[in-house]
Amino acid sequence: MRALPPAALRLRFLLVPLLLGCVLACGGSVEQRLDEARALQDAGQFRDSVEPLRAILRDAPDNLDANYLLGLALLQSGDPSPAVWPLERATEKELEKGELRAGLLLVAAYLQAQSYDDAVRAADRVLKVDPKRTSVLRMRAEANLDRNQLEEALGDTDRLLEIQPDDFQGAMVRGTTLMRLGRRDDARKAFERVKELGAKSGDPTLAARGWLALAYFYQDGDPKRAESEYHACLEAYPTDPVALQLASDFFDSHGRNDEGNRLYRHAIEQAPENLGFRVALANRLAAANDREGGEKVLREAAESFGSPVAWQTLADFQRRNGKLDDAQKSLDKVVELSGGKPSDSVLFTQADLLVDLKQLDKAEELSSKIGEQTYRDLIHGRVLLERGDAKGALEAFDSGIRRWPNNPGARYLAGISAERVGDFDRAVTELREAVRADAKATDASLELGRLYLLRGQPMDAIQFLIGHLSNRPTRHPDTLVLLARAQEAAGHPEVARDTLTQLAKLTRNASSAIVERAQFEARNAGPAAALAVLEKGRFDLTDPANEPVLRAEAEQLLALGKGDRALALVEAARAKHPGQASFVELRGRVLARSHREAEARQAFQKAIELDPKSAGALSGLASLDAQAGDVEKAIELYDQAAANAPDDVTPAYAAAQLVLSQGKQDEAMKRLEDVIRRDPGHAGSRNDLAWLLAQRGQDMDRALALAEQAQRLQPVAAIDDTVGWVHLKRGEAADAEQAFQKAVAASPGTPTYRYHLGLALIQKGDKERAQAVLRDALGAGSFPEAAAAREELARLEQH
């Protein structure tokens, strides 16, 4: 699958809409407050005019000019959705007089808000007054294209080009529409016309766009011709940013990343003063796991330019790629070049970085020097979030958002905080707002993709992950992994395979890509298919750099019952690197899976001697101790493993379950709360805590919320059963019955679920069905609640 913009099936990203410039008109004089608002807009301060205009409308809600100016201000500020309502009011009044000022903006607002049906409706109203208004025909054509009404879109472009034959944008929409209709020969001619119009315009930007349209058209049917057109376009316009982006995407999709890099290096030679080209090249290198190469490009720029902006750009890159200490040094250089008087934004970045470095007290101290209260709120929120107070952090971010509602960073962090307190709906809302405010500023779209995937909404995940590929290129590998998983979950395994193939092409760390592909094959075709993928890679499994592949091969061999072969592979690696603790730990895991517990214990102990902080070896020993009945020792070892691997909650959750097995419910609940805090996406801990709360009749609203959150994160029978159990304890028999039926349908061979369904039917008063269900449960084999089920059945049969 190609890493193309979300609009890969059309060419909207090549258009030069200039919607606002071609539809704005001047209004007449108004009273003083409107004059003041208009003066702000004349100075380009559209956002500052919003509140004064809203104040006017509170006093005079039908004022035509106030509604129009508010709609204009919101549209210019990047808020098309709220701009719709004042523009609707203004349009209604203006159309009665045959005026189109507000109506033109209304069409643009609906189009920008992606409300395409409404955009067509608004355009129809304007065209009824002025059927030859070309700007509206153009916008209606785009809206029809976006809502897949292709014949209508074609009709609009035909009428537009009759009136204005040389309309570049109209010709572009027409070519895209013909391509979508499958009329490729007509589409080719249309794009040749687009190229011709661009060349005739005398505008280098339009000339390049026209050329690119034709190149893009050829990508699917004639890639050699597409390559020729891209090269010819870049020979003429070597520094056109859109040409560089599209051409490099084309070469990337064919596994030719170096060719895309060459194009950017050539652009840098042609325009050495352009920092943006250097940033693009650095991000491309980082996306291919050449982070050192990317940093070198930006360091050379910083040292050459000697500007605060260049050094801050380097610091941002270093920070995104985990080199926090180096980022701090680069920010020190920014302060030095600023004459020791850094701006609030630089101070904020420094404090934010200190939070990343876990220097929380220093971060708060530095934030006190920031003049802008919003920045101080954000740092305070981040500090609270790091200290585990997600609720307090959310309150701090709320304060910042009230002052700066379109701050993507604040929205992103509010989303993360909401997720950690378990408010997933709020998390989605905040993350979507972060994407809307600036999709390139944060990883909000990536987080949305992950969250939607956890909630069992793969199509929503796919939408945001595809957008993330365009907006945050340094995260391509992470995004492609999630995208493939979402495509698989959506029932498109072949598309997922294509995405994983692209992952292998994009990343220099081929081992991680091949392991992901093997895991995919294991899920879809079994361990033999997964093993074939791994072996085809011909990796040197004795090289520590390829340890993920060794682990994956060992796992698949064990699944195939070939433990001896798995052990031989691990032994070969250990023999070559006897001091590699992780190889020794892996040996212990293979031995444990082969039921050679004594040898496994020796291996884990040896791994700990080599690396006392080996979380894997400590967890391995803990598992063996638990099997041997030494639960206290197992819990102690799991706790050590959890402390040594704070990003992995697996040992902490295992310890919580062992504590629960001892009957220590209070302690188990505290441990489960900690797992939830550390990993908001951990369904098991939410499920277990919900069950315990319900068992104790304690905080039943939270019990239900936890169970339903777990169900959204991981829709499996065991969690459906917990949802039913909570409803049962709340006295909600009908809801309990529905949940238990879902669990039984998903796992008909589990008698416990049938027993619970019987209890719900008893509570509901349906005794006849309850008896039948309880008999089915008892006839399905032994289960822990069998004695209780017999008692319930006997009681029912006596009445």
PDB file of C-alpha atoms in Angstrom, residues 20 24-25 30 33-41 45-91 94 101-102 105-106 109:
ATOM      1  CA  LEU A  20     -11.715  32.920   0.110  1.00  0.00           C
ATOM      2  CA  LEU A  24     -15.084  37.788  -0.624  1.00  0.00           C
ATOM      3  CA  ALA A  25     -16.842  41.051  -1.244  1.00  0.00           C
ATOM      4  CA  VAL A  30     -22.123  49.877  10.051  1.00  0.00           C
ATOM      5  CA  ARG A  33     -18.825  48.357  17.213  1.00  0.00           C
ATOM      6  CA  LEU A  34     -19.002  46.766  13.777  1.00  0.00           C
ATOM      7  CA  ASP A  35     -16.486  49.330  12.498  1.00  0.00           C
ATOM      8  CA  GLU A  36     -14.107  48.283  15.270  1.00  0.00           C
ATOM      9  CA  ALA A  37     -14.550  44.601  14.404  1.00  0.00           C
ATOM     10  CA  ARG A  38     -14.004  45.346  10.725  1.00  0.00           C
ATOM     11  CA  ALA A  39     -10.860  47.329  11.571  1.00  0.00           C
ATOM     12  CA  LEU A  40      -9.485  44.271  13.364  1.00  0.00           C
ATOM     13  CA  GLN A  41     -10.211  42.142  10.298  1.00  0.00           C
ATOM     14  CA  GLN A  45      -6.714  39.968  13.291  1.00  0.00           C
ATOM     15  CA  PHE A  46      -9.711  37.804  12.452  1.00  0.00           C
ATOM     16  CA  ARG A  47      -9.632  35.724  15.633  1.00  0.00           C
ATOM     17  CA  ASP A  48      -9.543  38.836  17.802  1.00  0.00           C
ATOM     18  CA  SER A  49     -12.753  40.029  16.133  1.00  0.00           C
ATOM     19  CA  VAL A  50     -14.732  36.881  17.040  1.00  0.00           C
ATOM     20  CA  GLU A  51     -15.730  37.727  20.628  1.00  0.00           C
ATOM     21  CA  PRO A  52     -16.704  41.381  19.883  1.00  0.00           C
ATOM     22  CA  LEU A  53     -18.925  40.148  17.055  1.00  0.00           C
ATOM     23  CA  ARG A  54     -20.509  37.495  19.248  1.00  0.00           C
ATOM     24  CA  ALA A  55     -21.207  40.207  21.817  1.00  0.00           C
ATOM     25  CA  ILE A  56     -22.982  42.257  19.147  1.00  0.00           C
ATOM     26  CA  LEU A  57     -25.081  39.246  18.128  1.00  0.00           C
ATOM     27  CA  ARG A  58     -26.145  38.644  21.728  1.00  0.00           C
ATOM     28  CA  ASP A  59     -27.740  42.082  21.595  1.00  0.00           C
ATOM     29  CA  ALA A  60     -28.894  41.926  17.948  1.00  0.00           C
ATOM     30  CA  PRO A  61     -28.985  38.273  16.800  1.00  0.00           C
ATOM     31  CA  ASP A  62     -30.414  39.109  13.366  1.00  0.00           C
ATOM     32  CA  ASN A  63     -27.882  41.791  12.438  1.00  0.00           C
ATOM     33  CA  LEU A  64     -26.877  40.849   8.898  1.00  0.00           C
ATOM     34  CA  ASP A  65     -23.410  42.415   8.864  1.00  0.00           C
ATOM     35  CA  ALA A  66     -22.483  41.037  12.291  1.00  0.00           C
ATOM     36  CA  ASN A  67     -23.456  37.521  11.197  1.00  0.00           C
ATOM     37  CA  TYR A  68     -21.510  37.899   7.963  1.00  0.00           C
ATOM     38  CA  LEU A  69     -18.385  39.273   9.672  1.00  0.00           C
ATOM     39  CA  LEU A  70     -18.494  36.562  12.359  1.00  0.00           C
ATOM     40  CA  GLY A  71     -18.740  33.862   9.688  1.00  0.00           C
ATOM     41  CA  LEU A  72     -15.828  35.458   7.829  1.00  0.00           C
ATOM     42  CA  ALA A  73     -13.728  35.677  11.013  1.00  0.00           C
ATOM     43  CA  LEU A  74     -14.327  32.050  11.942  1.00  0.00           C
ATOM     44  CA  LEU A  75     -13.640  30.848   8.410  1.00  0.00           C
ATOM     45  CA  GLN A  76     -10.402  32.809   8.199  1.00  0.00           C
ATOM     46  CA  SER A  77      -9.395  31.468  11.638  1.00  0.00           C
ATOM     47  CA  GLY A  78      -9.740  27.880  10.451  1.00  0.00           C
ATOM     48  CA  ASP A  79     -13.100  27.163  12.156  1.00  0.00           C
ATOM     49  CA  PRO A  80     -15.445  26.398   9.252  1.00  0.00           C
ATOM     50  CA  SER A  81     -18.040  24.440  11.255  1.00  0.00           C
ATOM     51  CA  PRO A  82     -19.067  27.226  13.671  1.00  0.00           C
ATOM     52  CA  ALA A  83     -18.887  29.695  10.761  1.00  0.00           C
ATOM     53  CA  VAL A  84     -21.839  27.958   9.116  1.00  0.00           C
ATOM     54  CA  TRP A  85     -24.619  29.232  11.403  1.00  0.00           C
ATOM     55  CA  PRO A  86     -23.978  32.983  11.200  1.00  0.00           C
ATOM     56  CA  LEU A  87     -23.408  32.647   7.465  1.00  0.00           C
ATOM     57  CA  GLU A  88     -26.707  30.779   7.081  1.00  0.00           C
ATOM     58  CA  ARG A  89     -28.518  33.684   8.782  1.00  0.00           C
ATOM     59  CA  ALA A  90     -26.728  36.272   6.674  1.00  0.00           C
ATOM     60  CA  THR A  91     -27.284  34.305   3.454  1.00  0.00           C
ATOM     61  CA  GLU A  94     -29.048  38.587   1.491  1.00  0.00           C
ATOM     62  CA  ARG A 101     -21.748  37.979  -0.392  1.00  0.00           C
ATOM     63  CA  ALA A 102     -22.589  35.651   2.511  1.00  0.00           C
ATOM     64  CA  LEU A 105     -18.735  32.230   1.915  1.00  0.00           C
ATOM     65  CA  LEU A 106     -21.333  29.725   3.103  1.00  0.00           C
ATOM     66  CA  ALA A 109     -17.497  27.029   4.776  1.00  0.00           C
TER      67      ALA A 109
END
